[in-house]
Amino acid sequence: MSLGPEALAQSRKILVAVIDANAEHRQQVARALTSFYQVADFPLFDHAMEQLAHSHPCAILLDEMAASRSGGDPVRTIRRLMPGVPVIRTLNRSIPHGGDAAQGADACLEKPFRRSSLIRVISGLVNKAVEARWDTLAPQYRDSLKRTVDSFNSISDLIDRGEPLVYRDVNAACAPLVDAVSNHDFKVILDNVKGHDNYSYVHSLRVATLLSLFGHTIGLKGEDMSLLASGGLVHDIGKMKIPHEVLNKPGRLDDDELKVMRSHVPKSVDYLKLCETLPKGVITIAEQHHEKLDGTGYPNGLKGTQLNELARMAAIVDIFSALTDRRVYKEPMAPEDALALMSDRMASDIDQKLLTLFKGMLLDAVSGQAG
């Protein structure tokens, strides 16, 4: 979706700015990014700087012909006005070997470029900027974020190579997170993951945090807490095999797309079972977090007593996290609205006694942070 300048101040979604005099190219970029980002496009550099002054984008695509009326270097102007915002130069020519093809920018792309290349470059630069800010956090928060994102990314590499997950590595990566949760000191972690551009990682970290907090609330300790955090982090790894256009599609999925999306559960389970040392509970979280008490869930239509307490907890946390996550095509639902929806329209889907405990847990966490 392409945003006009007047809408920038109201936009709270991840924003990419495109500065290019070629209207057709701006429209092509906006269409290419619509499933991933909000886009604001500008034909003139100086006008873009004026409009973006109070609503800094997460990245800027800057055509090499874009120029400032003052004659100054556009990249340096962006660095001065918007420090930390990644700049991607788009070139109307082949990228030469040697020299500064990017002209001081963070990256460059030769037109016409592939949609996948564009998204990969933007996402990589956005995440690099977000993760660099983690270095300024206290060690316990920095370690929680850096170790879990490194673990999550390494799992992607293992999947690509057909190698099994190493549970001790995931467990160790989640250790700082478990310590933070046990000490009711986790809000900074959740706050600082919000700007990260890997939605699957953000959602999985939120599930890992809230699921381990749920376990702590009902009295679990030690390895049980580690199991919950690890299970939360890997519960959706099958989504790494789902096409981006399905995973990030704005609006309702059609029947075929829904079938593809739901296949992430068996894909997750099949991969997790390659790890011979993986606790059964981790597989249960991945396999049953979309099941419902009334039997209308997937993939196996389990119901009632067929769902153990771990599966019931995981379903509550996953639903709450999905409702309150920010996506490019939707604003996050307020926590109180999400809980009301889960109590009302989802009353037959999820364990209401556990939901009551979950509500109390969130209330205690908020009041504890406020204090």
Coordinates of C-alpha atoms in Angstrom, one line a residue:
M1 CA 0.0 0.0 0.0
S2 CA 1.4 3.4 -1.0
L3 CA 1.0 6.1 1.6
G4 CA 0.6 9.8 0.8
P5 CA 2.6 12.2 2.9
E6 CA -0.5 13.3 4.8
A7 CA -0.9 9.8 6.2
L8 CA 2.7 9.4 7.5
A9 CA 2.0 10.9 10.9
Q10 CA -0.8 8.4 11.5
S11 CA 1.1 5.4 10.2
R12 CA 2.4 3.2 13.0
K13 CA 3.4 0.3 10.7
I14 CA 6.9 -0.4 9.3
L15 CA 7.5 2.2 6.7
V16 CA 9.8 2.3 3.6
A17 CA 10.3 5.6 1.8
V18 CA 11.0 5.6 -2.0
I19 CA 12.5 8.7 -3.5
D20 CA 12.5 8.5 -7.3
A21 CA 11.4 10.9 -10.1
N22 CA 10.1 8.0 -12.1
A23 CA 6.5 7.5 -11.2
E24 CA 6.2 4.1 -12.8
H25 CA 9.2 2.8 -10.8
R26 CA 7.8 4.1 -7.5
Q27 CA 4.5 2.3 -8.2
Q28 CA 6.3 -0.9 -9.0
V29 CA 8.2 -0.8 -5.8
A30 CA 5.1 0.0 -3.8
R31 CA 3.3 -3.1 -5.4
A32 CA 6.3 -5.3 -4.7
L33 CA 6.4 -4.3 -1.0
T34 CA 2.7 -4.2 -0.3
S35 CA 2.7 -7.6 1.6
F36 CA 5.6 -6.6 3.8
Y37 CA 5.7 -2.8 4.4
Q38 CA 3.8 0.4 4.2
V39 CA 5.3 2.6 1.5
A40 CA 5.5 6.3 1.1
D41 CA 6.8 7.5 -2.3
F42 CA 8.2 10.9 -3.3
P43 CA 9.3 12.3 -6.7
L44 CA 11.5 15.0 -5.1
F45 CA 14.2 14.6 -2.5
D46 CA 13.6 17.9 -0.5
H47 CA 9.9 17.2 -0.3
A48 CA 10.6 13.8 1.1
M49 CA 12.9 15.2 3.7
E50 CA 10.2 17.6 4.8
Q51 CA 7.5 15.0 5.1
L52 CA 9.7 12.4 6.8
A53 CA 11.2 14.8 9.4
H54 CA 8.8 13.7 12.1
S55 CA 8.1 10.1 10.9
H56 CA 11.4 8.4 10.2
P57 CA 11.0 5.4 7.9
C58 CA 12.7 2.1 8.6
A59 CA 14.6 2.3 5.3
I60 CA 14.9 4.7 2.3
L61 CA 15.2 3.6 -1.3
L62 CA 17.1 6.5 -3.0
D63 CA 17.4 6.8 -6.8
E64 CA 20.9 7.7 -7.9
M65 CA 19.5 10.7 -9.8
A66 CA 17.7 12.2 -6.7
A67 CA 19.2 15.5 -5.8
S68 CA 18.8 18.2 -3.2
R69 CA 18.1 21.8 -4.3
S70 CA 21.0 22.9 -2.1
G71 CA 23.4 20.8 -4.1
G72 CA 24.4 18.8 -1.1
D73 CA 25.0 15.0 -1.1
P74 CA 21.6 13.3 -0.5
V75 CA 23.0 10.4 1.5
R76 CA 24.8 12.8 3.9
T77 CA 21.7 14.8 4.3
I78 CA 19.7 11.7 5.3
R79 CA 22.5 10.7 7.7
R80 CA 22.3 14.1 9.3
L81 CA 18.5 14.3 9.5
M82 CA 17.7 10.7 10.2
P83 CA 20.7 9.0 11.9
G84 CA 20.5 5.2 11.9
V85 CA 18.0 5.0 9.0
P86 CA 19.4 2.6 6.3
V87 CA 19.8 4.0 2.8
I88 CA 19.6 1.8 -0.3
R89 CA 20.7 3.4 -3.6
T90 CA 18.9 2.3 -6.7
L91 CA 21.0 2.4 -9.9
N92 CA 19.9 2.8 -13.5
R93 CA 23.1 1.1 -14.7
S94 CA 25.1 -2.0 -14.0
I95 CA 26.9 -2.1 -10.7
P96 CA 30.6 -1.6 -11.5
H97 CA 33.3 -3.7 -9.9
G98 CA 35.3 -1.7 -7.4
G99 CA 34.7 1.9 -6.4
D100 CA 31.8 3.2 -4.3
A101 CA 28.7 2.0 -6.3
A102 CA 26.5 2.7 -3.3
Q103 CA 27.8 6.2 -3.1
G104 CA 28.0 6.1 0.7
A105 CA 24.7 4.3 1.1
D106 CA 24.3 1.0 3.0
A107 CA 23.5 -1.0 -0.1
C108 CA 22.7 -0.6 -3.8
L109 CA 20.4 -2.4 -6.2
E110 CA 20.6 -2.3 -10.0
K111 CA 17.3 -1.7 -11.8
P112 CA 15.3 -3.7 -12.6
F113 CA 15.8 -5.8 -9.5
R114 CA 14.0 -8.8 -8.3
R115 CA 11.3 -8.5 -5.6
S116 CA 13.0 -11.1 -3.5
S117 CA 16.3 -9.2 -3.7
L118 CA 14.6 -5.9 -2.7
I119 CA 12.9 -7.5 0.3
R120 CA 16.0 -9.3 1.4
V121 CA 18.1 -6.2 1.3
I122 CA 15.6 -4.0 3.2
S123 CA 14.9 -6.7 5.8
G124 CA 18.6 -7.3 6.4
L125 CA 19.4 -3.6 6.9
V126 CA 16.4 -3.0 9.2
N127 CA 17.3 -6.0 11.4
K128 CA 20.9 -4.9 11.5
A129 CA 19.9 -1.5 12.7
V130 CA 17.5 -2.9 15.3
E131 CA 20.0 -5.5 16.6
A132 CA 22.8 -2.9 16.8
R133 CA 20.6 -1.0 19.3
W134 CA 20.5 -4.1 21.5
D135 CA 24.2 -3.5 22.2
T136 CA 23.2 -0.6 24.4
L137 CA 21.0 -2.7 26.6
A138 CA 21.9 -4.2 30.0
P139 CA 23.6 -7.6 29.6
Q140 CA 20.6 -9.7 30.6
Y141 CA 18.4 -8.1 28.0
R142 CA 21.1 -8.0 25.3
D143 CA 21.9 -11.7 25.8
S144 CA 18.2 -12.7 25.7
L145 CA 17.7 -11.0 22.4
K146 CA 21.0 -11.7 20.6
R147 CA 21.1 -15.4 21.7
T148 CA 17.6 -16.2 20.7
V149 CA 17.8 -14.4 17.3
D150 CA 21.1 -16.2 16.6
S151 CA 19.5 -19.5 17.5
F152 CA 16.5 -18.8 15.4
N153 CA 18.6 -17.9 12.4
S154 CA 20.8 -20.9 12.8
I155 CA 17.7 -23.2 12.8
S156 CA 16.9 -21.7 9.4
D157 CA 20.4 -22.7 8.2
L158 CA 20.0 -26.2 9.6
I159 CA 16.7 -26.7 7.8
D160 CA 18.2 -25.6 4.5
R161 CA 21.0 -28.1 5.0
G162 CA 18.6 -30.9 6.1
E163 CA 20.3 -31.2 9.5
P164 CA 18.5 -31.7 12.8
L165 CA 18.0 -29.1 15.4
V166 CA 20.4 -29.2 18.4
Y167 CA 18.2 -28.9 21.5
R168 CA 21.0 -28.1 23.9
D169 CA 21.9 -25.1 21.8
V170 CA 18.2 -23.8 21.7
N171 CA 18.0 -24.5 25.4
A172 CA 21.1 -22.5 26.1
A173 CA 20.0 -19.7 23.9
C174 CA 16.8 -19.4 25.9
A175 CA 18.5 -19.4 29.3
P176 CA 18.8 -15.6 29.7
L177 CA 15.2 -15.3 28.7
V178 CA 14.1 -17.8 31.4
D179 CA 16.2 -15.9 34.0
A180 CA 14.5 -12.7 33.0
V181 CA 11.0 -14.2 33.2
S182 CA 11.8 -15.9 36.5
N183 CA 12.8 -12.5 37.9
H184 CA 9.8 -10.7 36.3
D185 CA 12.2 -8.6 34.3
F186 CA 11.3 -9.2 30.7
K187 CA 9.4 -6.1 29.5
V188 CA 12.5 -4.6 28.1
I189 CA 13.0 -7.7 25.9
L190 CA 9.5 -7.5 24.5
D191 CA 9.8 -3.7 23.9
N192 CA 13.1 -4.0 22.0
V193 CA 12.0 -6.8 19.7
K194 CA 9.1 -4.8 18.3
G195 CA 11.0 -3.1 15.5
H196 CA 12.6 -6.3 14.2
D197 CA 11.6 -7.2 10.7
N198 CA 11.5 -11.0 11.0
Y199 CA 7.9 -11.5 12.0
S200 CA 8.3 -15.2 12.6
Y201 CA 11.1 -14.5 15.1
V202 CA 9.2 -11.7 16.8
H203 CA 6.1 -13.8 17.2
S204 CA 8.1 -16.8 18.4
L205 CA 10.1 -14.8 21.0
R206 CA 6.8 -13.3 22.3
V207 CA 5.3 -16.8 22.6
A208 CA 8.5 -18.1 24.3
T209 CA 8.4 -15.3 26.8
L210 CA 4.7 -15.4 27.6
L211 CA 4.6 -19.2 27.7
S212 CA 7.5 -19.4 30.1
L213 CA 5.9 -16.7 32.2
F214 CA 2.7 -18.7 32.2
G215 CA 4.7 -21.7 33.4
H216 CA 6.3 -19.6 36.1
T217 CA 2.9 -18.4 37.2
I218 CA 1.6 -21.9 37.8
G219 CA 4.8 -22.9 39.7
L220 CA 7.0 -24.5 37.1
K221 CA 10.8 -24.2 37.6
G222 CA 14.1 -25.3 36.1
E223 CA 14.0 -27.6 33.1
D224 CA 10.2 -27.2 32.8
M225 CA 10.7 -23.5 32.3
S226 CA 13.4 -24.1 29.7
L227 CA 11.2 -26.5 27.9
L228 CA 8.4 -23.9 27.6
A229 CA 10.8 -21.2 26.4
S230 CA 12.4 -23.5 23.9
G231 CA 9.1 -24.9 22.7
G232 CA 7.8 -21.3 22.2
L233 CA 10.9 -20.3 20.2
V234 CA 10.6 -23.3 17.8
H235 CA 6.8 -23.8 17.7
D236 CA 6.3 -22.3 14.3
I237 CA 9.6 -23.2 12.5
G238 CA 7.6 -25.0 9.8
K239 CA 6.7 -21.5 8.6
M240 CA 10.3 -21.2 7.3
K241 CA 9.1 -23.5 4.5
I242 CA 5.9 -21.5 3.7
P243 CA 6.1 -19.1 0.7
H244 CA 6.4 -15.4 1.6
E245 CA 3.4 -14.4 -0.5
V246 CA 1.2 -16.7 1.6
L247 CA 2.9 -16.0 5.0
N248 CA 2.6 -12.2 4.5
K249 CA -0.6 -12.0 2.4
P250 CA -2.8 -9.0 3.5
G251 CA -6.4 -10.1 3.7
R252 CA -8.1 -13.4 3.8
L253 CA -6.3 -16.5 2.4
D254 CA -8.2 -18.6 -0.2
D255 CA -8.8 -22.3 0.4
D256 CA -5.6 -23.4 -1.3
E257 CA -3.5 -20.8 0.5
L258 CA -5.1 -21.7 3.8
K259 CA -4.1 -25.4 3.2
V260 CA -0.5 -24.3 2.5
M261 CA -0.4 -22.1 5.6
R262 CA -1.8 -24.9 7.9
S263 CA 0.9 -27.2 6.5
H264 CA 3.4 -25.4 8.7
V265 CA 2.3 -27.5 11.7
P266 CA 3.2 -30.9 10.2
K267 CA 6.3 -29.4 8.7
S268 CA 7.3 -28.2 12.1
V269 CA 6.7 -31.6 13.7
D270 CA 8.5 -33.5 11.0
Y271 CA 11.6 -31.3 11.4
L272 CA 11.6 -31.4 15.2
K273 CA 11.4 -35.2 15.3
L274 CA 14.7 -35.3 13.5
C275 CA 16.2 -34.3 16.9
E276 CA 16.5 -37.4 18.9
T277 CA 17.1 -35.6 22.2
L278 CA 14.1 -33.2 21.9
P279 CA 11.7 -33.4 24.9
K280 CA 8.3 -34.6 24.0
G281 CA 6.7 -31.4 25.4
V282 CA 8.5 -29.3 22.7
I283 CA 6.9 -31.4 20.0
T284 CA 3.5 -31.2 21.8
I285 CA 3.6 -27.4 21.7
A286 CA 4.4 -27.3 18.0
E287 CA 1.9 -30.0 17.1
Q288 CA -1.1 -28.9 19.2
H289 CA -1.0 -25.1 19.5
H290 CA -3.7 -24.8 16.8
E291 CA -6.0 -27.5 18.2
K292 CA -9.3 -26.4 19.9
L293 CA -11.2 -27.9 22.8
D294 CA -14.3 -28.3 20.6
G295 CA -12.4 -30.3 18.0
T296 CA -12.5 -27.7 15.2
G297 CA -8.7 -27.0 15.3
Y298 CA -6.0 -28.4 13.1
P299 CA -4.1 -30.5 12.1
N300 CA -5.7 -33.5 13.8
G301 CA -9.0 -32.2 15.2
L302 CA -8.2 -33.1 18.7
K303 CA -10.7 -32.2 21.4
G304 CA -11.4 -32.2 25.2
T305 CA -9.2 -34.5 27.2
Q306 CA -7.0 -35.3 24.1
L307 CA -5.3 -31.9 24.7
N308 CA -3.1 -31.9 27.7
E309 CA -2.4 -28.8 29.9
L310 CA 0.7 -27.9 27.9
A311 CA -1.2 -27.8 24.6
R312 CA -3.9 -25.7 26.2
M313 CA -1.4 -23.2 27.5
A314 CA 0.3 -23.0 24.2
A315 CA -2.9 -22.4 22.3
I316 CA -3.8 -19.5 24.6
V317 CA -0.4 -17.9 24.3
D318 CA -0.2 -18.3 20.6
I319 CA -3.7 -16.8 20.0
F320 CA -3.0 -13.9 22.3
S321 CA 0.3 -13.2 20.7
A322 CA -1.1 -13.4 17.2
L323 CA -3.9 -11.0 18.0
T324 CA -1.6 -8.4 19.7
D325 CA 1.2 -8.7 17.1
R326 CA 1.7 -5.9 14.6
R327 CA 1.6 -6.9 11.0
V328 CA 2.0 -4.8 7.9
Y329 CA -1.6 -5.3 7.0
K330 CA -3.1 -4.9 10.5
E331 CA -2.6 -2.9 13.7
P332 CA -2.0 -4.8 16.9
M333 CA -5.2 -5.5 18.9
A334 CA -5.1 -4.0 22.4
P335 CA -4.4 -6.7 25.0
E336 CA -7.7 -6.1 26.9
D337 CA -9.6 -6.4 23.6
A338 CA -7.7 -9.6 22.7
L339 CA -8.6 -11.1 26.1
A340 CA -12.2 -10.1 25.8
L341 CA -12.4 -11.8 22.3
M342 CA -10.8 -14.9 23.7
S343 CA -13.3 -15.0 26.6
D344 CA -16.3 -14.4 24.4
R345 CA -16.1 -15.6 20.8
M346 CA -13.4 -18.2 21.5
A347 CA -15.1 -19.6 24.7
S348 CA -15.5 -23.1 23.2
D349 CA -12.0 -23.1 21.6
I350 CA -9.7 -22.6 24.6
D351 CA -9.5 -23.6 28.3
Q352 CA -11.3 -20.8 30.1
K353 CA -9.9 -21.7 33.5
L354 CA -6.3 -21.4 32.1
L355 CA -7.3 -18.2 30.3
T356 CA -8.4 -16.7 33.7
L357 CA -5.0 -17.6 35.1
F358 CA -3.4 -16.0 32.0
K359 CA -5.3 -12.8 32.5
G360 CA -4.2 -12.6 36.1
M361 CA -0.6 -13.3 35.0
L362 CA -0.7 -10.4 32.6
L363 CA -2.3 -8.1 35.2
D364 CA 0.3 -9.0 37.7
A365 CA 3.1 -8.5 35.2
V366 CA 1.9 -5.0 34.2
S367 CA 1.4 -3.9 37.8
G368 CA 4.8 -5.4 38.7
Q369 CA 6.5 -3.5 35.9
A370 CA 4.7 -0.3 36.9
G371 CA 6.0 -0.6 40.4

